[in-house]
Amino acid sequence: MCIRDSVKLSVWTSPLTPATRFTKIESPTGIEWLNVCSSSITIKAKGTISNLVDGGILFEIFNGVTSIGNSNWLTSNQWAIEGLTPNTSYYITIKTKNGDGKVNASVGPYSTYTVCAIPEGIKLSKPTTNTITVDLIGDTNPEYTEYAITVTYDDWSTKGYIRADGELVLYEVWQPKAQWSKGIVNTGLKSSTQYTYRVVARSITGIKSNYSAEESMYTLGVPFISSITHQQNVWTKDNKVKVAVSRSDHYYYKINQIADDNALTTDTPVSSNTISYELPKEGLWYIHVRGDDSNNLFMGNAVFGPIKYDK
């Protein structure tokens, strides 16, 4: 028999190892805006995206063409973004990658506006007998944000809106913040009446914010003057004048020959409800009276006259 040398056999292996272990991951088919607020947005990628645990999803947010942040790679298809500006346009793009790190092209951009922040409120000042000055308090909304101011005197059973010229109308009047902040003199009001104001903001997309906190102020009251001794526009030879005043418990008055004058707190004070005075010379005389009303406000001017005195 023939004997041959033994041969050792080895198993051949390929020098190449598989480069891909995961199939391509799906891209989102869109975006769902779960919650859009004034300073935050919560979003969700639409569509079936398989095995994000091994792969991932990345959201990126833009203001215009500038990227302002991203989510990093997530294993959830939702992302909440904080620290945004109210009433501002933002864009979102989305990428996905599979378990081998192969990244799909971005989908999007998808756009939305944040809503307006609730206005800080109203500042009221300079009441007269028929006007109140209304100023808009600054807030975090951009300058182009529009506002409407509404007012009531009977707990909102009846309400009106302030027009750009200060008059009251029955429809909302929208103006940018800068125009309201100049101070609007609200005209056509009743004396001795409490008025309550509030403001609402509107985004570029037309979504209204909640109303601000309410602010209230009284218009000034007007004393009532009735003559005890003399009539208006009637000639008299009696220079001793006496009038009754009401609607307050403290007054200031002056008597002169100026029809359109006003009594001031520097004029003669009186705490009774009658005013007596002797006219010093012939002519047309006017009695001007102011007083402190129940809300401790300096009341509007009331005038009685002319008293026509001729010796």
XYZ file of C-alpha atoms in Angstrom:
311
model
C 0.000 0.000 0.000
C 1.077 3.470 -0.547
C 1.505 5.852 2.291
C 1.212 9.578 1.616
C 2.296 12.488 3.836
C -0.586 13.903 5.838
C -1.968 17.368 4.853
C -3.416 19.842 7.359
C -6.557 21.557 6.053
C -7.591 25.065 7.234
C -10.961 26.785 6.976
C -10.999 29.806 4.625
C -12.521 33.009 5.855
C -13.168 36.155 3.908
C -11.031 39.118 4.822
C -14.194 41.309 4.573
C -16.754 41.711 7.362
C -20.308 42.849 6.685
C -20.551 46.704 6.527
C -24.313 46.993 7.063
C -26.307 45.368 9.784
C -29.443 47.606 9.632
C -31.842 48.357 6.843
C -32.460 51.973 5.892
C -34.652 53.858 8.381
C -37.796 55.688 7.275
C -37.990 59.484 7.067
C -40.869 61.372 8.717
C -43.846 62.207 6.527
C -44.578 65.506 8.261
C -44.829 67.226 11.606
C -47.536 67.524 14.246
C -47.650 70.669 16.357
C -48.668 69.231 19.710
C -48.492 72.500 21.634
C -47.627 76.003 20.444
C -47.246 78.592 23.212
C -45.728 82.059 23.469
C -42.267 80.815 24.487
C -42.297 77.100 23.694
C -43.285 74.553 21.055
C -43.828 70.802 21.400
C -43.662 68.802 18.161
C -43.962 65.229 16.959
C -42.651 63.645 13.784
C -45.393 62.035 11.695
C -45.151 58.672 10.003
C -43.895 55.207 10.958
C -40.236 55.302 11.951
C -38.834 51.900 12.894
C -36.342 51.110 15.645
C -35.399 54.564 16.889
C -33.798 52.834 19.874
C -30.888 51.702 17.704
C -31.097 54.674 15.324
C -32.282 58.139 16.168
C -34.117 61.279 15.158
C -32.826 64.840 15.185
C -34.940 68.007 15.124
C -33.399 71.360 14.239
C -35.064 74.759 14.721
C -34.404 77.899 12.686
C -35.311 81.560 13.048
C -35.233 82.664 9.433
C -32.159 81.007 7.914
C -30.274 80.889 11.226
C -30.181 77.666 13.200
C -30.837 78.395 16.858
C -30.595 74.867 18.225
C -31.305 71.176 17.818
C -32.521 68.263 19.856
C -29.406 66.096 19.524
C -30.185 62.517 18.479
C -33.297 61.238 20.225
C -34.906 57.829 20.530
C -38.366 59.450 20.801
C -40.191 61.165 17.964
C -41.215 64.147 20.149
C -39.323 67.284 21.136
C -40.187 70.257 23.371
C -38.405 73.549 22.642
C -38.210 76.261 25.321
C -37.027 79.853 25.430
C -38.656 81.096 22.235
C -39.887 84.616 21.434
C -43.647 85.287 21.297
C -45.354 85.993 17.959
C -42.290 84.890 15.988
C -41.841 82.600 12.974
C -39.839 79.387 13.440
C -38.888 76.563 11.048
C -38.241 72.907 11.887
C -36.278 70.281 9.904
C -36.030 66.602 10.823
C -33.400 63.909 10.137
C -33.366 60.229 10.973
C -30.513 57.696 11.121
C -30.442 53.917 11.345
C -28.453 51.753 13.737
C -25.357 51.926 11.553
C -25.405 55.730 11.696
C -26.558 56.233 8.116
C -28.400 59.588 8.085
C -31.314 60.343 5.783
C -31.675 63.717 4.134
C -33.573 66.355 6.118
C -37.299 66.707 5.648
C -38.995 70.069 5.968
C -38.772 72.866 6.722
C -42.075 73.064 8.557
C -43.074 76.483 9.868
C -45.237 77.973 12.583
C -45.579 81.134 14.652
C -45.486 81.184 18.416
C -48.565 82.827 19.904
C -48.548 86.158 21.723
C -47.707 86.477 25.386
C -50.560 87.747 27.541
C -50.181 91.553 27.706
C -48.814 92.985 30.942
C -51.759 95.340 31.195
C -52.894 98.943 31.163
C -51.668 102.061 32.950
C -54.364 104.671 33.631
C -53.712 108.309 34.486
C -54.893 111.923 34.239
C -58.637 111.488 34.803
C -60.915 114.400 33.982
C -64.688 114.597 34.086
C -64.975 112.883 30.688
C -61.538 111.449 29.799
C -58.912 108.970 31.062
C -55.418 108.586 29.581
C -54.613 104.967 28.704
C -51.067 103.630 28.233
C -50.013 100.114 27.258
C -47.468 98.564 29.631
C -44.455 97.027 27.891
C -44.257 93.230 27.562
C -42.252 90.505 25.810
C -44.177 90.596 22.526
C -42.337 92.020 19.474
C -42.998 95.609 18.454
C -45.118 94.587 15.469
C -47.609 92.745 17.689
C -51.092 94.251 17.526
C -53.299 95.048 20.512
C -56.918 95.988 21.147
C -58.129 97.762 24.299
C -61.623 97.244 25.649
C -63.436 99.157 28.396
C -66.602 98.822 30.490
C -68.407 100.771 33.200
C -70.850 98.043 34.294
C -68.851 94.844 34.848
C -68.711 93.946 31.121
C -72.467 93.858 30.553
C -71.767 96.756 28.219
C -68.366 97.218 26.624
C -66.659 99.295 23.998
C -63.278 99.469 22.309
C -60.888 102.401 22.122
C -60.238 103.785 18.661
C -56.900 105.286 17.636
C -58.207 108.807 18.320
C -59.473 107.820 21.781
C -63.174 107.584 20.974
C -65.237 104.543 21.939
C -66.589 102.207 19.250
C -68.357 98.838 19.228
C -65.690 96.905 17.303
C -62.093 95.904 18.061
C -59.437 98.360 16.901
C -55.981 96.810 16.413
C -52.769 98.841 16.600
C -49.079 97.956 17.067
C -47.597 98.335 20.526
C -45.712 101.558 19.740
C -48.886 103.415 18.798
C -50.760 102.399 21.951
C -47.751 103.143 24.162
C -47.824 106.826 23.248
C -50.847 107.254 25.513
C -54.405 107.444 24.221
C -56.846 109.920 25.746
C -60.094 107.960 26.016
C -62.869 110.505 25.453
C -66.654 110.595 25.758
C -66.832 109.213 29.310
C -69.314 109.981 32.075
C -68.290 111.968 35.140
C -68.017 110.290 38.566
C -67.966 106.852 36.908
C -65.609 103.920 37.331
C -64.199 102.565 34.068
C -62.400 99.221 33.788
C -59.904 98.446 31.022
C -58.129 95.366 29.698
C -56.016 94.596 26.631
C -55.639 91.611 24.287
C -52.809 90.853 21.836
C -53.100 89.299 18.376
C -50.401 87.309 16.574
C -49.519 87.630 12.896
C -51.573 84.483 12.266
C -54.619 86.107 13.907
C -54.610 84.118 17.151
C -55.628 86.202 20.163
C -54.005 85.974 23.574
C -55.938 85.892 26.815
C -56.913 89.278 28.212
C -54.582 91.114 30.567
C -55.433 91.851 34.167
C -58.036 94.582 34.559
C -57.273 98.142 35.639
C -59.911 100.589 36.877
C -60.184 104.337 37.458
C -62.927 106.857 38.213
C -63.530 109.910 36.085
C -63.747 113.108 38.096
C -67.029 114.253 39.519
C -68.511 117.707 39.093
C -69.952 119.693 42.016
C -73.513 120.917 41.646
C -74.147 124.635 42.209
C -77.586 126.093 42.865
C -78.241 129.723 43.707
C -79.937 130.766 46.915
C -80.102 134.492 46.157
C -79.498 135.089 42.452
C -80.348 133.720 39.023
C -78.041 133.307 36.063
C -78.270 135.851 33.212
C -80.562 138.137 35.201
C -79.597 141.686 36.153
C -79.607 142.473 39.869
C -78.775 145.363 42.179
C -77.924 143.023 45.062
C -74.182 142.336 45.353
C -74.503 139.817 48.199
C -74.407 136.411 46.515
C -75.080 133.069 48.202
C -75.055 129.677 46.463
C -75.468 126.074 47.613
C -72.974 123.394 46.526
C -73.313 119.610 46.740
C -71.724 116.222 45.830
C -68.719 116.685 48.103
C -67.830 117.693 51.648
C -64.935 120.014 50.814
C -64.618 122.584 48.031
C -62.361 125.208 46.491
C -63.863 128.253 44.798
C -63.109 131.535 43.097
C -65.414 134.309 41.888
C -64.278 136.467 38.998
C -65.303 137.867 35.637
C -63.687 135.098 33.522
C -66.242 132.661 32.057
C -63.853 129.842 31.136
C -61.691 129.850 34.277
C -61.277 126.901 36.700
C -61.085 126.647 40.472
C -57.832 125.145 41.796
C -56.658 123.718 45.104
C -54.829 126.988 45.681
C -58.130 128.887 45.689
C -60.331 129.608 48.703
C -61.305 126.395 50.560
C -64.681 125.815 52.174
C -66.029 122.794 54.062
C -69.676 123.866 54.229
C -72.303 123.470 51.505
C -72.832 127.185 51.032
C -70.637 129.921 49.583
C -71.277 133.614 50.311
C -69.588 136.519 48.559
C -70.000 140.263 48.016
C -69.442 141.407 44.456
C -66.970 144.313 44.528
C -68.089 146.115 41.380
C -70.571 146.083 38.540
C -70.331 143.618 35.691
C -70.754 139.936 34.802
C -69.563 137.534 37.520
C -68.899 133.790 37.576
C -68.563 131.373 40.487
C -66.098 128.507 39.857
C -66.153 125.493 42.210
C -64.209 122.245 42.591
C -64.284 119.636 45.316
C -62.876 116.299 46.528
C -65.168 113.420 45.579
C -65.733 110.166 47.486
C -62.729 108.559 45.773
C -60.396 111.333 46.983
C -59.996 112.722 43.493
C -59.834 116.385 42.617
C -63.202 116.975 41.039
C -64.030 118.712 37.785
C -64.881 122.361 37.537
C -68.443 123.637 37.851
C -69.405 127.178 37.017
C -72.420 129.313 37.894
C -73.103 132.518 35.999
C -73.063 135.051 34.767
C -74.541 136.964 37.659
C -75.277 140.369 36.154
C -74.673 143.062 38.763
C -75.582 146.703 38.175
C -75.945 149.205 41.023
